PDB file of C-alpha atoms in Angstrom:
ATOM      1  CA  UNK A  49       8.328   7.751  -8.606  1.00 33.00           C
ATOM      2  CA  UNK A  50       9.700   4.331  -9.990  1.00 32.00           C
ATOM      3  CA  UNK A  51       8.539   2.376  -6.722  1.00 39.00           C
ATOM      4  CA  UNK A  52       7.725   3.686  -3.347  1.00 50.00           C
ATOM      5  CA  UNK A  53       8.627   1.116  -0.845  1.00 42.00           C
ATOM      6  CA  UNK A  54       7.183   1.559   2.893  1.00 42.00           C
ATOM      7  CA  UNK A  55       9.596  -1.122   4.061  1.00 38.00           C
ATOM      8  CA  UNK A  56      11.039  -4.566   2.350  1.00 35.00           C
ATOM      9  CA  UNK A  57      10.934  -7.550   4.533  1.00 33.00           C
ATOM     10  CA  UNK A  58      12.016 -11.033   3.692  1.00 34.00           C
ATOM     11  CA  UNK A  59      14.607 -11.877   1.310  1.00 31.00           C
ATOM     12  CA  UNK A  60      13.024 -15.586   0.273  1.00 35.00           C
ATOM     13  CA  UNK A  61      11.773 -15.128  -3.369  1.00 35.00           C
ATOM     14  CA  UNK A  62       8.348 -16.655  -2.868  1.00 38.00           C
ATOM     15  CA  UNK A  63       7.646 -18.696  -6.103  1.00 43.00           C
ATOM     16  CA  UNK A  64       3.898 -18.017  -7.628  1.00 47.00           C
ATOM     17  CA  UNK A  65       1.327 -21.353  -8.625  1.00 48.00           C
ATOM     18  CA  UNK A  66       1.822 -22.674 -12.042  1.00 50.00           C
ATOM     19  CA  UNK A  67       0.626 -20.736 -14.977  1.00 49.00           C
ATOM     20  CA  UNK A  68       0.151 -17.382 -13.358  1.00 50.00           C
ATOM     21  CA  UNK A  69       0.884 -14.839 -15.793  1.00 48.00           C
ATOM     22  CA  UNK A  70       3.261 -11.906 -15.132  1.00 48.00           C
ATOM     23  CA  UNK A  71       1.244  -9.884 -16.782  1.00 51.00           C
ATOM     24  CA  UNK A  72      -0.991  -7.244 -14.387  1.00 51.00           C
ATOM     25  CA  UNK A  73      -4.222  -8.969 -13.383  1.00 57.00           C
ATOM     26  CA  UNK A  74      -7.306  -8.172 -15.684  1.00 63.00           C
ATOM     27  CA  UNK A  75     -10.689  -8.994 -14.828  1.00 53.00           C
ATOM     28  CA  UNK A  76     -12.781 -10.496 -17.163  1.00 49.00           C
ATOM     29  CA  UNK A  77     -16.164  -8.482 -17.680  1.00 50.00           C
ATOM     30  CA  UNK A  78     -18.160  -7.485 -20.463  1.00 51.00           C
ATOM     31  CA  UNK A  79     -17.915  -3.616 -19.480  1.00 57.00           C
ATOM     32  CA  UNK A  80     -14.481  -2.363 -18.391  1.00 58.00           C
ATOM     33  CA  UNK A  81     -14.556   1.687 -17.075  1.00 66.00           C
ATOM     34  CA  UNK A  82     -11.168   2.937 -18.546  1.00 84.00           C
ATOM     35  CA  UNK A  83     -10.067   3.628 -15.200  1.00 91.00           C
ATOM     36  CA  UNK A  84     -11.470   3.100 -11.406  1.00 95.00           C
ATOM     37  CA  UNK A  85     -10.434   2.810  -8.202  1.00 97.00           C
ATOM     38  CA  UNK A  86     -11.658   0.265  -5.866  1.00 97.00           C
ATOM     39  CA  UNK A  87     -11.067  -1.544  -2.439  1.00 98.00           C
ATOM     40  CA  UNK A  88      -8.762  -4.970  -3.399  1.00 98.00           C
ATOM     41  CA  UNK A  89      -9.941  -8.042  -2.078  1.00 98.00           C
ATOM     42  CA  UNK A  90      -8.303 -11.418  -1.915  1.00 98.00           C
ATOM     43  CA  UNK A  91      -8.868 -12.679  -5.546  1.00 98.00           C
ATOM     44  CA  UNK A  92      -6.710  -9.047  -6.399  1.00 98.00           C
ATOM     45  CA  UNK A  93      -3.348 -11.085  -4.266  1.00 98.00           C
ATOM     46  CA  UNK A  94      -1.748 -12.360  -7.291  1.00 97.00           C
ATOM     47  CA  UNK A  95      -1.804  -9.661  -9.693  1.00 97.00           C
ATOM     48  CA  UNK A  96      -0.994  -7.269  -6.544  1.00 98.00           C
ATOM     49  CA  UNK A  97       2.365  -9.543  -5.532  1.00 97.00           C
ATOM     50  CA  UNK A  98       3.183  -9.631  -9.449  1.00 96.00           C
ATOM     51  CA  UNK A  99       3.572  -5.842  -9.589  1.00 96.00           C
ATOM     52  CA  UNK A 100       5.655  -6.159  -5.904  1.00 94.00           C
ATOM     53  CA  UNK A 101       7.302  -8.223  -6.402  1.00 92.00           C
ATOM     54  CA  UNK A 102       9.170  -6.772 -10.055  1.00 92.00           C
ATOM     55  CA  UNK A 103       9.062  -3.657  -8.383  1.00 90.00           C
ATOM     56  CA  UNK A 104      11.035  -4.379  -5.143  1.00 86.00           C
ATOM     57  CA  UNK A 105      13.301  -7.988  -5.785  1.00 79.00           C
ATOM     58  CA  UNK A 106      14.253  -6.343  -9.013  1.00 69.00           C
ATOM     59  CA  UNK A 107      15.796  -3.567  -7.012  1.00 68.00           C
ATOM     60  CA  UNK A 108      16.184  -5.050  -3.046  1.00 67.00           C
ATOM     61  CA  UNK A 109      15.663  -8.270  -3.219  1.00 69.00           C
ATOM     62  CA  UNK A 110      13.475  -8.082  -0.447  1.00 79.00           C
ATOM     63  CA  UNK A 111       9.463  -7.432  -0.673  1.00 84.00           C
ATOM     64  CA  UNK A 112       7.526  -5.441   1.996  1.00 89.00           C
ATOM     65  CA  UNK A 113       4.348  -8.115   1.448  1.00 93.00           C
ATOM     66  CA  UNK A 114       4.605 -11.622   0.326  1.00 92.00           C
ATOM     67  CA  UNK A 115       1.549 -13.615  -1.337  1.00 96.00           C
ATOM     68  CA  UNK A 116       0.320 -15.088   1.902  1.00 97.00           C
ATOM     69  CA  UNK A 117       0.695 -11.865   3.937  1.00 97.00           C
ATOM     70  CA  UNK A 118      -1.398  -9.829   1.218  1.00 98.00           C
ATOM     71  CA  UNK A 119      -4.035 -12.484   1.321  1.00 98.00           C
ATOM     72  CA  UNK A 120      -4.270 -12.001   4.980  1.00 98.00           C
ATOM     73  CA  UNK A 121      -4.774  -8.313   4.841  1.00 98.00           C
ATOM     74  CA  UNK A 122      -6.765  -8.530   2.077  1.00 98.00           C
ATOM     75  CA  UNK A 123      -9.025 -10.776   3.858  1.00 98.00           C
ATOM     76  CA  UNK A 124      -9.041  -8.919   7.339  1.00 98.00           C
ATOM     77  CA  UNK A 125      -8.949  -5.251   6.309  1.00 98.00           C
ATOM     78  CA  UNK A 126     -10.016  -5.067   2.226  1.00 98.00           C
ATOM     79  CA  UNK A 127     -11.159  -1.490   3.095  1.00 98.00           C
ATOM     80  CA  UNK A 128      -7.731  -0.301   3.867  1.00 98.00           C
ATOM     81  CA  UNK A 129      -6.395  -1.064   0.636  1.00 98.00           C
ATOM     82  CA  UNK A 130      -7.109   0.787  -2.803  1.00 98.00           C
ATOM     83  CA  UNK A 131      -6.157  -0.085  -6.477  1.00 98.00           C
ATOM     84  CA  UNK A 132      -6.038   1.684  -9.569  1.00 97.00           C
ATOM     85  CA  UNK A 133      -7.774  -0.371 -12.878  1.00 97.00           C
ATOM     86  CA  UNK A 134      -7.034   0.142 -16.217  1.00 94.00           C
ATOM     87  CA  UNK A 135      -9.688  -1.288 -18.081  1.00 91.00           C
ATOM     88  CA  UNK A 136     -10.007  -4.177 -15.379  1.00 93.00           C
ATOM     89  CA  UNK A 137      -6.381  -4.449 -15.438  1.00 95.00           C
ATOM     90  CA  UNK A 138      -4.262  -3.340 -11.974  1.00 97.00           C
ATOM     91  CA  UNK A 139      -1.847  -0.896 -12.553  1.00 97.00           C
ATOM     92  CA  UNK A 140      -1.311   0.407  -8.804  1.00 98.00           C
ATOM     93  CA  UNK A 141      -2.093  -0.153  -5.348  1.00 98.00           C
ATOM     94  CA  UNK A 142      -2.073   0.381  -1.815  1.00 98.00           C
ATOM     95  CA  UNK A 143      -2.324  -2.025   1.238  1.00 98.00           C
ATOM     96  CA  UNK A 144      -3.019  -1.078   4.768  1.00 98.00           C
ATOM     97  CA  UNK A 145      -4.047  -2.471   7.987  1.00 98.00           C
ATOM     98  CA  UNK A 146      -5.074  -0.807  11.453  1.00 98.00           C
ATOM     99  CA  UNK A 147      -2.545  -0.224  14.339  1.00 98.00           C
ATOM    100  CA  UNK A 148      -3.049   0.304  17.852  1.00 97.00           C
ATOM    101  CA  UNK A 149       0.252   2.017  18.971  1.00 97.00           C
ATOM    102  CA  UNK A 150       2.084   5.155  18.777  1.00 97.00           C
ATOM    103  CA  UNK A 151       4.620   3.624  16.880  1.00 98.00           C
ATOM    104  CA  UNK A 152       5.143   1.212  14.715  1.00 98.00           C
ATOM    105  CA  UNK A 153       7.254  -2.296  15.964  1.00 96.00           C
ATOM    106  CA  UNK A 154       8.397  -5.314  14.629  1.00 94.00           C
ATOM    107  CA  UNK A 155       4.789  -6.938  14.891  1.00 95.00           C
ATOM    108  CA  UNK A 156       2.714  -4.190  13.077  1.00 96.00           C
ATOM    109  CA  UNK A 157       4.727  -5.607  10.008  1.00 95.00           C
ATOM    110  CA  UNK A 158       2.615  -8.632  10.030  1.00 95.00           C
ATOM    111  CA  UNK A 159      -0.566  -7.547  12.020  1.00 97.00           C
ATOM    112  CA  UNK A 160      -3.869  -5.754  12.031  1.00 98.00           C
ATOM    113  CA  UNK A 161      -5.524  -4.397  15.046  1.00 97.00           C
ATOM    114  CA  UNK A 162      -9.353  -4.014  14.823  1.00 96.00           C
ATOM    115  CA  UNK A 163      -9.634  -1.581  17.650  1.00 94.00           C
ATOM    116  CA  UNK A 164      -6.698   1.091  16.313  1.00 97.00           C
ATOM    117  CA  UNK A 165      -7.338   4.311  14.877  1.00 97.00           C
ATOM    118  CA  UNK A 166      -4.300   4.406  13.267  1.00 98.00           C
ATOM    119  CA  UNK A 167      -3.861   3.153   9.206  1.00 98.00           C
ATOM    120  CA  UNK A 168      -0.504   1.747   8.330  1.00 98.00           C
ATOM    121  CA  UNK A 169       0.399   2.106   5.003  1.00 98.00           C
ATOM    122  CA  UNK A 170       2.376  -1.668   4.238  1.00 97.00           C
ATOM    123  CA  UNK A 171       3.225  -0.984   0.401  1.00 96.00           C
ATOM    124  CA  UNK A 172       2.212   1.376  -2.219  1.00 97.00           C
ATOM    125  CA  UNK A 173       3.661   0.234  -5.611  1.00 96.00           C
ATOM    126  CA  UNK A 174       2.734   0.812  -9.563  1.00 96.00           C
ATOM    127  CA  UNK A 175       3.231  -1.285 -12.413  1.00 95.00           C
ATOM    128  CA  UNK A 176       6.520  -0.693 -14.299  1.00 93.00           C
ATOM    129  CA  UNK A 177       4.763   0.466 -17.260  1.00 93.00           C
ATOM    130  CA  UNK A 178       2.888   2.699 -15.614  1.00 93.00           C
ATOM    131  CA  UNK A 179       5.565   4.425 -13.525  1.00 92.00           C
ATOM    132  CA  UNK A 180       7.022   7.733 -14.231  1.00 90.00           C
ATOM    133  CA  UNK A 181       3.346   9.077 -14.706  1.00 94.00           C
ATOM    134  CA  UNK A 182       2.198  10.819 -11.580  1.00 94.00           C
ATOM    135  CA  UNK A 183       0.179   7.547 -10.750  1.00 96.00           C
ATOM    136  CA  UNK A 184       1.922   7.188  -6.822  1.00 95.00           C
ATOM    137  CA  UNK A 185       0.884  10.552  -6.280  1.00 96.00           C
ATOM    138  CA  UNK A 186      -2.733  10.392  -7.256  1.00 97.00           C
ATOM    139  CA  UNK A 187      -3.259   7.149  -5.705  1.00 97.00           C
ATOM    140  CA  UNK A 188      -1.616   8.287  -2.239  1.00 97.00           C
ATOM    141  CA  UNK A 189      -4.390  11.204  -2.418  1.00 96.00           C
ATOM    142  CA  UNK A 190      -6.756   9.632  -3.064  1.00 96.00           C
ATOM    143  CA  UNK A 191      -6.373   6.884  -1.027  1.00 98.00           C
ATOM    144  CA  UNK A 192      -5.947   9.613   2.017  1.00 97.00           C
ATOM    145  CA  UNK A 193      -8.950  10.844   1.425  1.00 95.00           C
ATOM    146  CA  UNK A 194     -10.625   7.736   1.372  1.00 96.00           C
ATOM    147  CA  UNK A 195      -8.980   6.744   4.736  1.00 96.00           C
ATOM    148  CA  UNK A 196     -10.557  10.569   6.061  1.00 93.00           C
ATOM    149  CA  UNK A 197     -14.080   9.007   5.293  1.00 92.00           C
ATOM    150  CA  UNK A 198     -13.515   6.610   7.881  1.00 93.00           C
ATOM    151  CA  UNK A 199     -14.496   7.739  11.242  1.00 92.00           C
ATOM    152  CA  UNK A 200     -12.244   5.128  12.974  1.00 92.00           C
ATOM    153  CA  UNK A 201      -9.400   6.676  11.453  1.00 96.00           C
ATOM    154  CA  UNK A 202      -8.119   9.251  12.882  1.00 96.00           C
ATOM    155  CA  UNK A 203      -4.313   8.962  11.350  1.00 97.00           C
ATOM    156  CA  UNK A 204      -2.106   7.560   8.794  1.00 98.00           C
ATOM    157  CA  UNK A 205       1.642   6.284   9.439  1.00 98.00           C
ATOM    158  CA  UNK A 206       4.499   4.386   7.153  1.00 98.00           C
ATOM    159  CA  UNK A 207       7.703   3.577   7.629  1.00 97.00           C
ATOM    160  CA  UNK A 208      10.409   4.431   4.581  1.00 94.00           C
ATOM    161  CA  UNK A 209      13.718   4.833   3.036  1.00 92.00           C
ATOM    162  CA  UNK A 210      15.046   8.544   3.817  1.00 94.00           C
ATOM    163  CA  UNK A 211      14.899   9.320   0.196  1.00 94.00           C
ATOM    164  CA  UNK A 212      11.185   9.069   0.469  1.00 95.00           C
ATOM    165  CA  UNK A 213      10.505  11.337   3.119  1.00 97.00           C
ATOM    166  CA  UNK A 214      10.193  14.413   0.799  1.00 97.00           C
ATOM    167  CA  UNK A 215       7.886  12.544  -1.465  1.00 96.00           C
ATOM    168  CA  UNK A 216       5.552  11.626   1.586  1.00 97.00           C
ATOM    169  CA  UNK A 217       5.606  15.129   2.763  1.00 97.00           C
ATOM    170  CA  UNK A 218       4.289  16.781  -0.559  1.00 95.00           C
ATOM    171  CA  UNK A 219       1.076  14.779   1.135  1.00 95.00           C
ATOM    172  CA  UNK A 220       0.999  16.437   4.621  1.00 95.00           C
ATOM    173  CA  UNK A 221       2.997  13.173   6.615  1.00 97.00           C
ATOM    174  CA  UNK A 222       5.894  14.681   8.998  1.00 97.00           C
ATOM    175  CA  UNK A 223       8.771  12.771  10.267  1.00 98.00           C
ATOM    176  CA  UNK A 224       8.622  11.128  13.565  1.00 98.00           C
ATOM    177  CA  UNK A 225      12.410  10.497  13.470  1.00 97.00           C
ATOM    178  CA  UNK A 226      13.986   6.776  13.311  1.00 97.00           C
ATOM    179  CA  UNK A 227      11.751   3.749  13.532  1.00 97.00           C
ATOM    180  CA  UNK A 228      12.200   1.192  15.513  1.00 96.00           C
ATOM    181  CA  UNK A 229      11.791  -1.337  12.541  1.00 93.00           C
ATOM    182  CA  UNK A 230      15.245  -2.384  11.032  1.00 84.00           C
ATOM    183  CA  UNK A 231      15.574  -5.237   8.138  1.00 77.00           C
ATOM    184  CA  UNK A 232      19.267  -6.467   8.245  1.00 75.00           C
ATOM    185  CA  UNK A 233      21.516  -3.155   8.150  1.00 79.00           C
ATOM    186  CA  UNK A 234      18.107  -1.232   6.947  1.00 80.00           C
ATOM    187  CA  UNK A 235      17.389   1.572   8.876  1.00 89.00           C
ATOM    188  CA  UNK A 236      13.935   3.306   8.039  1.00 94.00           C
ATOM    189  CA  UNK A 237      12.513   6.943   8.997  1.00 97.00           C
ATOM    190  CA  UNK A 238       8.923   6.644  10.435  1.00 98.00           C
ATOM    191  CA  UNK A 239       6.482   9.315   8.819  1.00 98.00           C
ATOM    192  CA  UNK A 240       2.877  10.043  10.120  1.00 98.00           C
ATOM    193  CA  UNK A 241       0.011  12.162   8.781  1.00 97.00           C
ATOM    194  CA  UNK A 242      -3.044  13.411  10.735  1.00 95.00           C
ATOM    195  CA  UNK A 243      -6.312  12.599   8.384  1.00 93.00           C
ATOM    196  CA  UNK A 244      -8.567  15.624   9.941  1.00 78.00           C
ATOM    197  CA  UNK A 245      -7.305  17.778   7.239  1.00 61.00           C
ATOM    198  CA  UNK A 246      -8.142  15.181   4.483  1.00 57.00           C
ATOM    199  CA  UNK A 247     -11.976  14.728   6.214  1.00 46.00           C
ATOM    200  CA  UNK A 248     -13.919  17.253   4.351  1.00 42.00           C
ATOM    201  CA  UNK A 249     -13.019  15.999   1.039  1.00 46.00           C
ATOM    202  CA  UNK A 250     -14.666  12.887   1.194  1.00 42.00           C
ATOM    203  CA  UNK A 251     -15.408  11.850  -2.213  1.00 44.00           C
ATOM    204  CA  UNK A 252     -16.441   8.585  -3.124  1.00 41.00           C
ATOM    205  CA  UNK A 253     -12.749   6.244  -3.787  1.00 38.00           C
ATOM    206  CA  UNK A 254     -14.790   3.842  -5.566  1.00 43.00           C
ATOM    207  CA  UNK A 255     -14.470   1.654  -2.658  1.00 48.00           C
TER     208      UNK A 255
END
């Protein structure tokens, strides 16, 4: 898939501190594994706007995280979020935060909920030069599975463009019907996905 937006949210272009590169984030170590997944943490924010920001203003002009709102979650809840590294360099990610409701509302947008059991997926996006490669779909799995090695956890939900919904049910989410999110004259289909069936597989994320 080219993108895979959850739901876009402001339409203010945030601009990015002087002399950040466009390019995906690297990290500079003496070993880099040619590819790993691992839990993001806040120093990951830039390099994961970059990619979300090409990938959704480009098309919607609208972003479903801005810088300061993927610091937060990155800061609160780092082990609901998973990247993909290239040799050190991000390629793809996911963020998520906890919710304590049976749907999602306005605030879950912007919040996370220590005591929920429920993961909401915010954003999955890849790097345009990485798109068109199956990398979504092995990121969402594995990214499931890590979320099923988390006893807390006891489902996953997102929010999504109808277009998406087939996509998301490949990987075992069903449709809840509309959401009660809107952005403007956006309407959005909420999906959710029970992680009991993705428990057993608990291999290690990297996270």
């Amino acid at each position: 898939m080219p993108m895979l937006s959850t739901h876009p949210l402001k339409p203010d272009i945030m601009h990015l501190p002087p002399g950040t590169s466009e390019s995906p984030g690297c990290q500079r170590r003496h070993t880099l594994p040619a590819s790993e997944f691992r839990c993001l943490t806040p120093e990951d924010a830039i390099s994961v706007f970059l990619i979300e920001r090409e990938a959704f203003i480009s098309v919607s002009g609208t972003c479903p995280l801005y810088l300061h709102e993927i610091q937060h979650f990155l800061t609160l809840c780092p082990e609901l979020s998973l990247g993909w590294f290239e040799e050190g360099c991000l390629v793809a990610f996911i963020i998520g935060s906890l919710w304590d409701k049976e749907r999602l509302t306005q605030e879950s947008l912007t919040l996370h909920r220590p005591g929920g059991h429920t993961a909401h997926l915010h954003v999955l996006a890849v790097h345009h030069i990485f798109r068109q490669q199956g990398k979504g779909s092995v990121l969402l799995w594995r990214y499931l599975h890590h979320l099923g090695s988390q006893p807390a956890v006891r489902r996953a939900v997102l929010m999504c463009e109808e277009a998406l919904v087939p996509f998301y049910e490949k990987f075992g989410f069903q449709a809840l019907g509309p959401c009660a999110v809107t952005v403007g004259s956006l309407t959005f289909t909420e999906l959710q996905c029970s992680l009991r069936g993705h428990a057993f597989l608990r291999r290690n994320s990297g996270c």
